Short mmCIF file of N, CA and C in Angstrom, two decimals:
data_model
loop_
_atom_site.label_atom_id
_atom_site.label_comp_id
_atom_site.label_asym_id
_atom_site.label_seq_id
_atom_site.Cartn_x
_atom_site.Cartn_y
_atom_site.Cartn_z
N UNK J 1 119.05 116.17 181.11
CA UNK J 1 118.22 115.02 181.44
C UNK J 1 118.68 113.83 180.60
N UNK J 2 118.86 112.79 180.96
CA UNK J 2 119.40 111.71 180.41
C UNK J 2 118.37 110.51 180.51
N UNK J 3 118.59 109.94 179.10
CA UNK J 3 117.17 109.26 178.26
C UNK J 3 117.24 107.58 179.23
N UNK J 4 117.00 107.22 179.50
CA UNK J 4 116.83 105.44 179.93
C UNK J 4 116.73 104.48 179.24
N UNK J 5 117.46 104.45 177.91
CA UNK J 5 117.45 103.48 176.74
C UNK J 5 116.78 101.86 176.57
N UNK J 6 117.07 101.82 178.09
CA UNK J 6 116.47 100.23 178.21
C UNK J 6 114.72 100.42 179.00
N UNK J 7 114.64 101.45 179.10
CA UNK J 7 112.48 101.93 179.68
C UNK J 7 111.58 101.38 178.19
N UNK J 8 110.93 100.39 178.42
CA UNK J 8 110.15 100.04 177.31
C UNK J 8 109.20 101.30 176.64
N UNK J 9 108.37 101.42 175.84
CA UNK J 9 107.95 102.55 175.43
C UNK J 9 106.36 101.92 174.86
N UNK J 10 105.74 102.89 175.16
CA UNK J 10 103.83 103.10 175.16
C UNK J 10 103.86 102.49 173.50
N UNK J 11 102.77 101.93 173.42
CA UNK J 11 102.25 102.40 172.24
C UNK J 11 102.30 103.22 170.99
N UNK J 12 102.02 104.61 172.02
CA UNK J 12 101.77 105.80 171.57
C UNK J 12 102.82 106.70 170.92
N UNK J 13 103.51 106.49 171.85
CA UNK J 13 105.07 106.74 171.57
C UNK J 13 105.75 106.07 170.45
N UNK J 14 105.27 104.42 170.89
CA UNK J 14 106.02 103.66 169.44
C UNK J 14 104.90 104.69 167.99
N UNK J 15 104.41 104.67 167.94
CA UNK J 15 103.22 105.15 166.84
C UNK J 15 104.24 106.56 166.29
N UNK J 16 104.21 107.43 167.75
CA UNK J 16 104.49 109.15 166.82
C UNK J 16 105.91 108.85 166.71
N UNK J 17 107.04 107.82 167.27
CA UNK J 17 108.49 107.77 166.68
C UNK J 17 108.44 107.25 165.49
N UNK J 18 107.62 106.01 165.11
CA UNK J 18 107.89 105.50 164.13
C UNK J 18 106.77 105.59 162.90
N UNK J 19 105.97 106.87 163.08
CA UNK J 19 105.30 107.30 162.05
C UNK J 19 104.40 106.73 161.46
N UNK J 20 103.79 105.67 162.59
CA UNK J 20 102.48 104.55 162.04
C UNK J 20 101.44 104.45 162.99
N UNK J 21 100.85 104.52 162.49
CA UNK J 21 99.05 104.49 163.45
C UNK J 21 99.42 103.44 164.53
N UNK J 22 98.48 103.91 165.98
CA UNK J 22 98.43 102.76 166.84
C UNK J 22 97.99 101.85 166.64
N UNK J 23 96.67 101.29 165.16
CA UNK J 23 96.45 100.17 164.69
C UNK J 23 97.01 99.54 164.23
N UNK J 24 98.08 100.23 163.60
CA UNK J 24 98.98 99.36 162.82
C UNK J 24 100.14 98.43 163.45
N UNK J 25 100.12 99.24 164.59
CA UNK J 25 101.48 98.84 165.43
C UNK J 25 100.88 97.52 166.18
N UNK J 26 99.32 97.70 166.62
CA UNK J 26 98.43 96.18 167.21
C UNK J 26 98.29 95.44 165.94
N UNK J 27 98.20 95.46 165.08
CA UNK J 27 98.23 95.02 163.57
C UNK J 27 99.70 94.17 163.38
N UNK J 28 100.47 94.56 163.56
CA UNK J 28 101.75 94.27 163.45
C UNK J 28 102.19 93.05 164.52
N UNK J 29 101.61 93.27 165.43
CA UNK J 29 101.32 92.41 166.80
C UNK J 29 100.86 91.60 166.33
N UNK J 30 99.18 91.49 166.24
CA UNK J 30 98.86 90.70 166.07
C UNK J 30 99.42 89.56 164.75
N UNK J 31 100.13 89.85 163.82
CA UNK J 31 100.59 89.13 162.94
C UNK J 31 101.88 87.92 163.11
N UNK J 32 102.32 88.80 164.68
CA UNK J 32 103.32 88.31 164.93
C UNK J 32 104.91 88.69 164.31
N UNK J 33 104.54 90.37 163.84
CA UNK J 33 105.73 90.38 163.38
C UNK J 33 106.84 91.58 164.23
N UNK J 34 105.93 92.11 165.45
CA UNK J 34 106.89 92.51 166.49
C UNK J 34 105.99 91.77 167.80
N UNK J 35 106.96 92.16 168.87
CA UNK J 35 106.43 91.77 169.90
C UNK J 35 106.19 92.97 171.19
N UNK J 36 105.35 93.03 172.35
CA UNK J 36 105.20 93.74 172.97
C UNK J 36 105.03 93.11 174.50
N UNK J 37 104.61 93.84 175.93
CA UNK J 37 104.78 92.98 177.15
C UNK J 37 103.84 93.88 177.47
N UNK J 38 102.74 93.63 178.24
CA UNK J 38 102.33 94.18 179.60
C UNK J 38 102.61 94.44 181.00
N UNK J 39 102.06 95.35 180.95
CA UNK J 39 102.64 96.21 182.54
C UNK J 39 101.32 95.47 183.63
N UNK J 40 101.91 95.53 184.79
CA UNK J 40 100.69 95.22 186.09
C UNK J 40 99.55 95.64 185.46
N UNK J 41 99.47 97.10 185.18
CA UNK J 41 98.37 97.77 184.98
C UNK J 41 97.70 97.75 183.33
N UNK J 42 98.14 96.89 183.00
CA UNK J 42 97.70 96.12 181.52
C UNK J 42 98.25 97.23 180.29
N UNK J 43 98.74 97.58 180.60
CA UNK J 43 99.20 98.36 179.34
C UNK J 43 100.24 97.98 178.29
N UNK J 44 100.18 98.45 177.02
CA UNK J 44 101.21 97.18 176.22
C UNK J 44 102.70 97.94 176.38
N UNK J 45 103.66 97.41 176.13
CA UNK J 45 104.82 98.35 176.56
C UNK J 45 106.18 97.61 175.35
N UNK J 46 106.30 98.31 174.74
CA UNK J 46 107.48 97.85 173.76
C UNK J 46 109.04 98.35 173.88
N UNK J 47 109.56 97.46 173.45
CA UNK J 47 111.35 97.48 173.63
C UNK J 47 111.71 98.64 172.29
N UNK J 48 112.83 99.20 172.81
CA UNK J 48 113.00 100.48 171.89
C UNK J 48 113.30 99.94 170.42
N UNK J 49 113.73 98.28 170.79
CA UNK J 49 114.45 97.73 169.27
C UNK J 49 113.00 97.30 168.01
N UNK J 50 111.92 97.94 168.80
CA UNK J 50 110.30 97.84 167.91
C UNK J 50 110.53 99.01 166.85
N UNK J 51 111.19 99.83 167.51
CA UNK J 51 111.52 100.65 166.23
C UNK J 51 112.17 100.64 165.24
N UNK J 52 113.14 99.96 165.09
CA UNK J 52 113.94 99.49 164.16
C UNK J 52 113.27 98.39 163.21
N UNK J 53 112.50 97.31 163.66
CA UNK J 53 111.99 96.06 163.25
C UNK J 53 110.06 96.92 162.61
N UNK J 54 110.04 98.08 162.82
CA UNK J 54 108.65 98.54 162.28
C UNK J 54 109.58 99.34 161.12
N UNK J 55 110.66 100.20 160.80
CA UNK J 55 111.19 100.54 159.57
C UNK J 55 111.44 99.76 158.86
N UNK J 56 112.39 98.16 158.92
CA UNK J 56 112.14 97.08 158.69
C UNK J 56 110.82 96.74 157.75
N UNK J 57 110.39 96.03 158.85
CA UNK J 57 108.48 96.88 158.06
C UNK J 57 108.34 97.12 157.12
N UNK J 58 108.17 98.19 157.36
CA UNK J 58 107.82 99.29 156.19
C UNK J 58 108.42 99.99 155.37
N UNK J 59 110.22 99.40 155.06
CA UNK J 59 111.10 98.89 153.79
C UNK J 59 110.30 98.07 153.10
N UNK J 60 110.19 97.10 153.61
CA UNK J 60 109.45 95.48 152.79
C UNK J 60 108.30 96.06 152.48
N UNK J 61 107.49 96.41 152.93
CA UNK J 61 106.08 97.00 152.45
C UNK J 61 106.60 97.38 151.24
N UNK J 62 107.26 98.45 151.32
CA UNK J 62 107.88 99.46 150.25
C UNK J 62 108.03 99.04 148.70
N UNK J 63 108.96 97.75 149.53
CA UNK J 63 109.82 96.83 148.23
C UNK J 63 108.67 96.05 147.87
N UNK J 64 107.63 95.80 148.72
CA UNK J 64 106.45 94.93 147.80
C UNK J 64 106.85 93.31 148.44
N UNK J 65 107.26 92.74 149.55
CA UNK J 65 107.11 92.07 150.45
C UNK J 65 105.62 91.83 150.84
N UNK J 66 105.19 90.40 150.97
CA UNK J 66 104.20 90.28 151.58
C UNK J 66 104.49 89.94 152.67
N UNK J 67 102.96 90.21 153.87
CA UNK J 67 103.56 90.29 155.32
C UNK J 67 104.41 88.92 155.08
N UNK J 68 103.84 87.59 154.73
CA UNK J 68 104.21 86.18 154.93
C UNK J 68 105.51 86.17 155.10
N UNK J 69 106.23 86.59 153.49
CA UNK J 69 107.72 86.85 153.48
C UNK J 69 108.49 87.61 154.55
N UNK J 70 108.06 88.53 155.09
CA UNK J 70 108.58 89.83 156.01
C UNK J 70 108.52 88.71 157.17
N UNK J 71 107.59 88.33 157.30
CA UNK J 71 107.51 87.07 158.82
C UNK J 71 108.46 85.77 158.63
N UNK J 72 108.91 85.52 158.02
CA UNK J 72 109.56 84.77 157.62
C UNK J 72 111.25 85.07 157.90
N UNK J 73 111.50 86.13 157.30
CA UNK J 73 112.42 86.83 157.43
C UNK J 73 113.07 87.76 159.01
N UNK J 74 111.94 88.05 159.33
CA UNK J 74 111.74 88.60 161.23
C UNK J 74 111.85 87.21 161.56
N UNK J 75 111.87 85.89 161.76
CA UNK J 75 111.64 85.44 162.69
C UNK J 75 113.39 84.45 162.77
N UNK J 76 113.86 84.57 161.62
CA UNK J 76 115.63 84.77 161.49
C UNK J 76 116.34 85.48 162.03
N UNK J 77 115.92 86.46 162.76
CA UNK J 77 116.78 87.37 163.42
C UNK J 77 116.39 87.38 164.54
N UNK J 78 117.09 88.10 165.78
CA UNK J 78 117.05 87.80 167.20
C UNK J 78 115.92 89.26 167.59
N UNK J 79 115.34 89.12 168.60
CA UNK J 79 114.19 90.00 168.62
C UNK J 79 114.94 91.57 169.51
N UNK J 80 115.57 91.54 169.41
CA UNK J 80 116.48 92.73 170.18
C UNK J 80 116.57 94.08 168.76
N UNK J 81 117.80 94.21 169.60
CA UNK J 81 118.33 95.21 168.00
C UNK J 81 118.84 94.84 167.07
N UNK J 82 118.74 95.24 165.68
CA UNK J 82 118.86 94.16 164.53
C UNK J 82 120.53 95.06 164.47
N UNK J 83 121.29 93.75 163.95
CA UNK J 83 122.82 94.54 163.93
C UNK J 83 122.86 94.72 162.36
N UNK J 84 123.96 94.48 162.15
CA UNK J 84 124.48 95.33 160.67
C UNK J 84 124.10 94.27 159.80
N UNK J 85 124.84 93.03 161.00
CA UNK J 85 125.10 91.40 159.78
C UNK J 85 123.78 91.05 159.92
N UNK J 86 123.09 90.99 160.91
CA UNK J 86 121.54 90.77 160.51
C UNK J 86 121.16 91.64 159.24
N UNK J 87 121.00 92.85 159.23
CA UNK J 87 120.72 93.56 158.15
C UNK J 87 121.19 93.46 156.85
N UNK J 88 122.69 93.47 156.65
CA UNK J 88 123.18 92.50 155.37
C UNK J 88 122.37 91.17 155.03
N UNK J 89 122.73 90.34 155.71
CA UNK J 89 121.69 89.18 155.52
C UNK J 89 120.73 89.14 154.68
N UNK J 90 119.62 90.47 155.61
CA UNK J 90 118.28 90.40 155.42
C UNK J 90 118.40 91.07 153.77
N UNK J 91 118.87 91.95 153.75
CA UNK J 91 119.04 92.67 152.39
C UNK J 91 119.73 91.67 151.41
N UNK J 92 121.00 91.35 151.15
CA UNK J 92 120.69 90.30 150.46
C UNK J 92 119.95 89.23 150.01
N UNK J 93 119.04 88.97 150.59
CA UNK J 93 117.87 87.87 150.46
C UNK J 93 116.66 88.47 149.72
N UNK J 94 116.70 90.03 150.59
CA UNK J 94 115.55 90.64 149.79
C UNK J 94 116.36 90.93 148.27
N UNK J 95 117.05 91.44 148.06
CA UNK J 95 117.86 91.47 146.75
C UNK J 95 117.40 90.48 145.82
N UNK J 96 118.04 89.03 145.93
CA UNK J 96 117.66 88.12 145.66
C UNK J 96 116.04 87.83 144.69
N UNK J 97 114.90 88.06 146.02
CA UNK J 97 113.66 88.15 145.91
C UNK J 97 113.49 89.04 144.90
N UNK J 98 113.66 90.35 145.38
CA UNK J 98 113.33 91.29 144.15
C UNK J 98 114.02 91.12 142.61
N UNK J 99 115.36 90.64 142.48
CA UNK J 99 115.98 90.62 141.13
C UNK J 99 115.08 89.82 140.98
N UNK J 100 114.64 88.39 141.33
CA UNK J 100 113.79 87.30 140.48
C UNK J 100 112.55 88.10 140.29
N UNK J 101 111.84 89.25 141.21
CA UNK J 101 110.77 89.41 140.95
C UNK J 101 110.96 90.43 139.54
N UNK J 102 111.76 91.36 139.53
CA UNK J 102 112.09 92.01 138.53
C UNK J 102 112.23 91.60 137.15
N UNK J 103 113.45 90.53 136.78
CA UNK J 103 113.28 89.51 136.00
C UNK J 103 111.93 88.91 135.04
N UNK J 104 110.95 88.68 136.16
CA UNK J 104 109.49 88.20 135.64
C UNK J 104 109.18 89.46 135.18
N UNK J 105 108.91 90.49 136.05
CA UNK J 105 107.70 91.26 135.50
C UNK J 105 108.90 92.06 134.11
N UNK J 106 110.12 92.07 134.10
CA UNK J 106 111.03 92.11 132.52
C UNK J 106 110.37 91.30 131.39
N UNK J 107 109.99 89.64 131.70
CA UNK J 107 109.58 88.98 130.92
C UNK J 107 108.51 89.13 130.51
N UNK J 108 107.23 89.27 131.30
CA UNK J 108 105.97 89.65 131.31
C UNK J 108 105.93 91.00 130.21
N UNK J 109 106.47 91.70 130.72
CA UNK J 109 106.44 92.83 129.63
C UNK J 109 106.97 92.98 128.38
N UNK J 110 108.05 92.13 127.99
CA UNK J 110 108.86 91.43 127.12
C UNK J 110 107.64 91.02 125.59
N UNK J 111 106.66 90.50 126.59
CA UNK J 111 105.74 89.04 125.91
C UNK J 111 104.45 89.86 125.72
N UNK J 112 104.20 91.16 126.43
CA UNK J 112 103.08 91.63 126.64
C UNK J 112 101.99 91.77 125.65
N UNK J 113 103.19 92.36 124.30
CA UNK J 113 102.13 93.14 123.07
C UNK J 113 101.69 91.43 122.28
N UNK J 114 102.47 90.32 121.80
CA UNK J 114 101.87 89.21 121.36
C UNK J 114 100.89 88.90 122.57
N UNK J 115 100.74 88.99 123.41
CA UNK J 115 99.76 87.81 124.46
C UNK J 115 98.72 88.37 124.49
N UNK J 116 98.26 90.08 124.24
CA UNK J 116 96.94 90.84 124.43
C UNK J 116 95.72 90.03 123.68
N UNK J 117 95.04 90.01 123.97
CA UNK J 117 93.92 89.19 122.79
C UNK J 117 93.86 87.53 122.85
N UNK J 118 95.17 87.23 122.67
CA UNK J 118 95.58 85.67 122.89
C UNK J 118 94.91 84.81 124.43
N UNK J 119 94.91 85.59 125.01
CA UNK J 119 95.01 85.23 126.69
C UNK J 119 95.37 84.48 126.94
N UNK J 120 96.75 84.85 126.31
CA UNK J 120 98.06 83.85 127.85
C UNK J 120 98.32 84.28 128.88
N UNK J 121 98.29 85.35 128.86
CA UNK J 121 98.37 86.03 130.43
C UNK J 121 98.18 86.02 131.47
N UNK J 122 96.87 85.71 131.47
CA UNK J 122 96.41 85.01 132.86
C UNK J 122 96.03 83.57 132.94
N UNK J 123 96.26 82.60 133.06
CA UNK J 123 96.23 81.13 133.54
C UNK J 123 95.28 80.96 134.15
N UNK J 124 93.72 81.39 134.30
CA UNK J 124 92.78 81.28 135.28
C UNK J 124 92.91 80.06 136.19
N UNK J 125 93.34 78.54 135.89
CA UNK J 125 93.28 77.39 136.42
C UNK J 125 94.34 77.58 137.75
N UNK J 126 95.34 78.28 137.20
CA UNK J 126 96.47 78.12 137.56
C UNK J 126 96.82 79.72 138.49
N UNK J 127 95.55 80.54 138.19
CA UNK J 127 95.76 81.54 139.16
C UNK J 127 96.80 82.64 139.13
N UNK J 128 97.62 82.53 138.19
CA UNK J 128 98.97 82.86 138.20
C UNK J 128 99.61 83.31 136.76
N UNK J 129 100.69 84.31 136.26
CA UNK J 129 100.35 85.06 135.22
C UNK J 129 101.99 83.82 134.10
N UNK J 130 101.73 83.07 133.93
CA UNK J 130 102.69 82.03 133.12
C UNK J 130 103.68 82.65 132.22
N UNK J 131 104.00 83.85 131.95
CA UNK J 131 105.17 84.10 131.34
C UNK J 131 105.81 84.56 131.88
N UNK J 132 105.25 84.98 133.23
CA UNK J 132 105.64 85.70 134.56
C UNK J 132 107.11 84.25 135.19
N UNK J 133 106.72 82.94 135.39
CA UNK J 133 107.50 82.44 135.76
C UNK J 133 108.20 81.15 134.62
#
């Protein structure tokens, strides 16, 4: 029996291939960070390349990406199948992101044992942890 690579795929299906609740996958929708089509009969129906762009996903989740960034980043690439040089790309950038984020929380911890008591740490005005950047 031979598969039909280009037959969009249920929901349901996207959910048990790619190992994430059907909320998450309308979740994901709704954020705008995959896309889906309806059938006559209203049903949502996704392109097989949803699977690739939901591991995607839930790398960045992983790495500690907020959706914002992850949307940001999805909306640079073409909505099909993500190729290699898309993926280089994307990984270098996340690289990038994470060394600077790494960096801080190096510094932060660096500074940690003087700042206890002091409260430099947290910047209440400023929302934001100041030795961090």
């Amino acid at each position: 029996m031979t598969v039909d690579k280009t037959r969009p795929l249920s929901v349901g299906a996207i959910a048990q291939r790619s190992g994430v609740a059907v909320s998450t996958i309308h979740f994901y929708e709704a954020k705008g960070l995959i896309k889906g089509e309806r059938t006559a009969g209203n049903q949502r129906r996704y392109p097989r390349s949803v699977l690739r762009r939901i591991a995607i996903i839930r790398t960045a989740q992983y790495v500690g990406l907020s959706l914002s960034e992850l949307k940001d980043f999805l909306d640079r690439i073409p909505e099909g199948p993500v190729t290699s040089t898309d993926w280089r790309r994307l990984s270098a950038e996340w690289s990038t992101l994470l060394n600077e984020r790494i960096a801080s929380l190096m510094r932060l911890r660096d500074r940690l044992e003087t700042c206890i008591g002091c409260g430099c740490i947290v910047d209440r005005r400023a929302k934001r942890t100041p030795l961090a950047g």
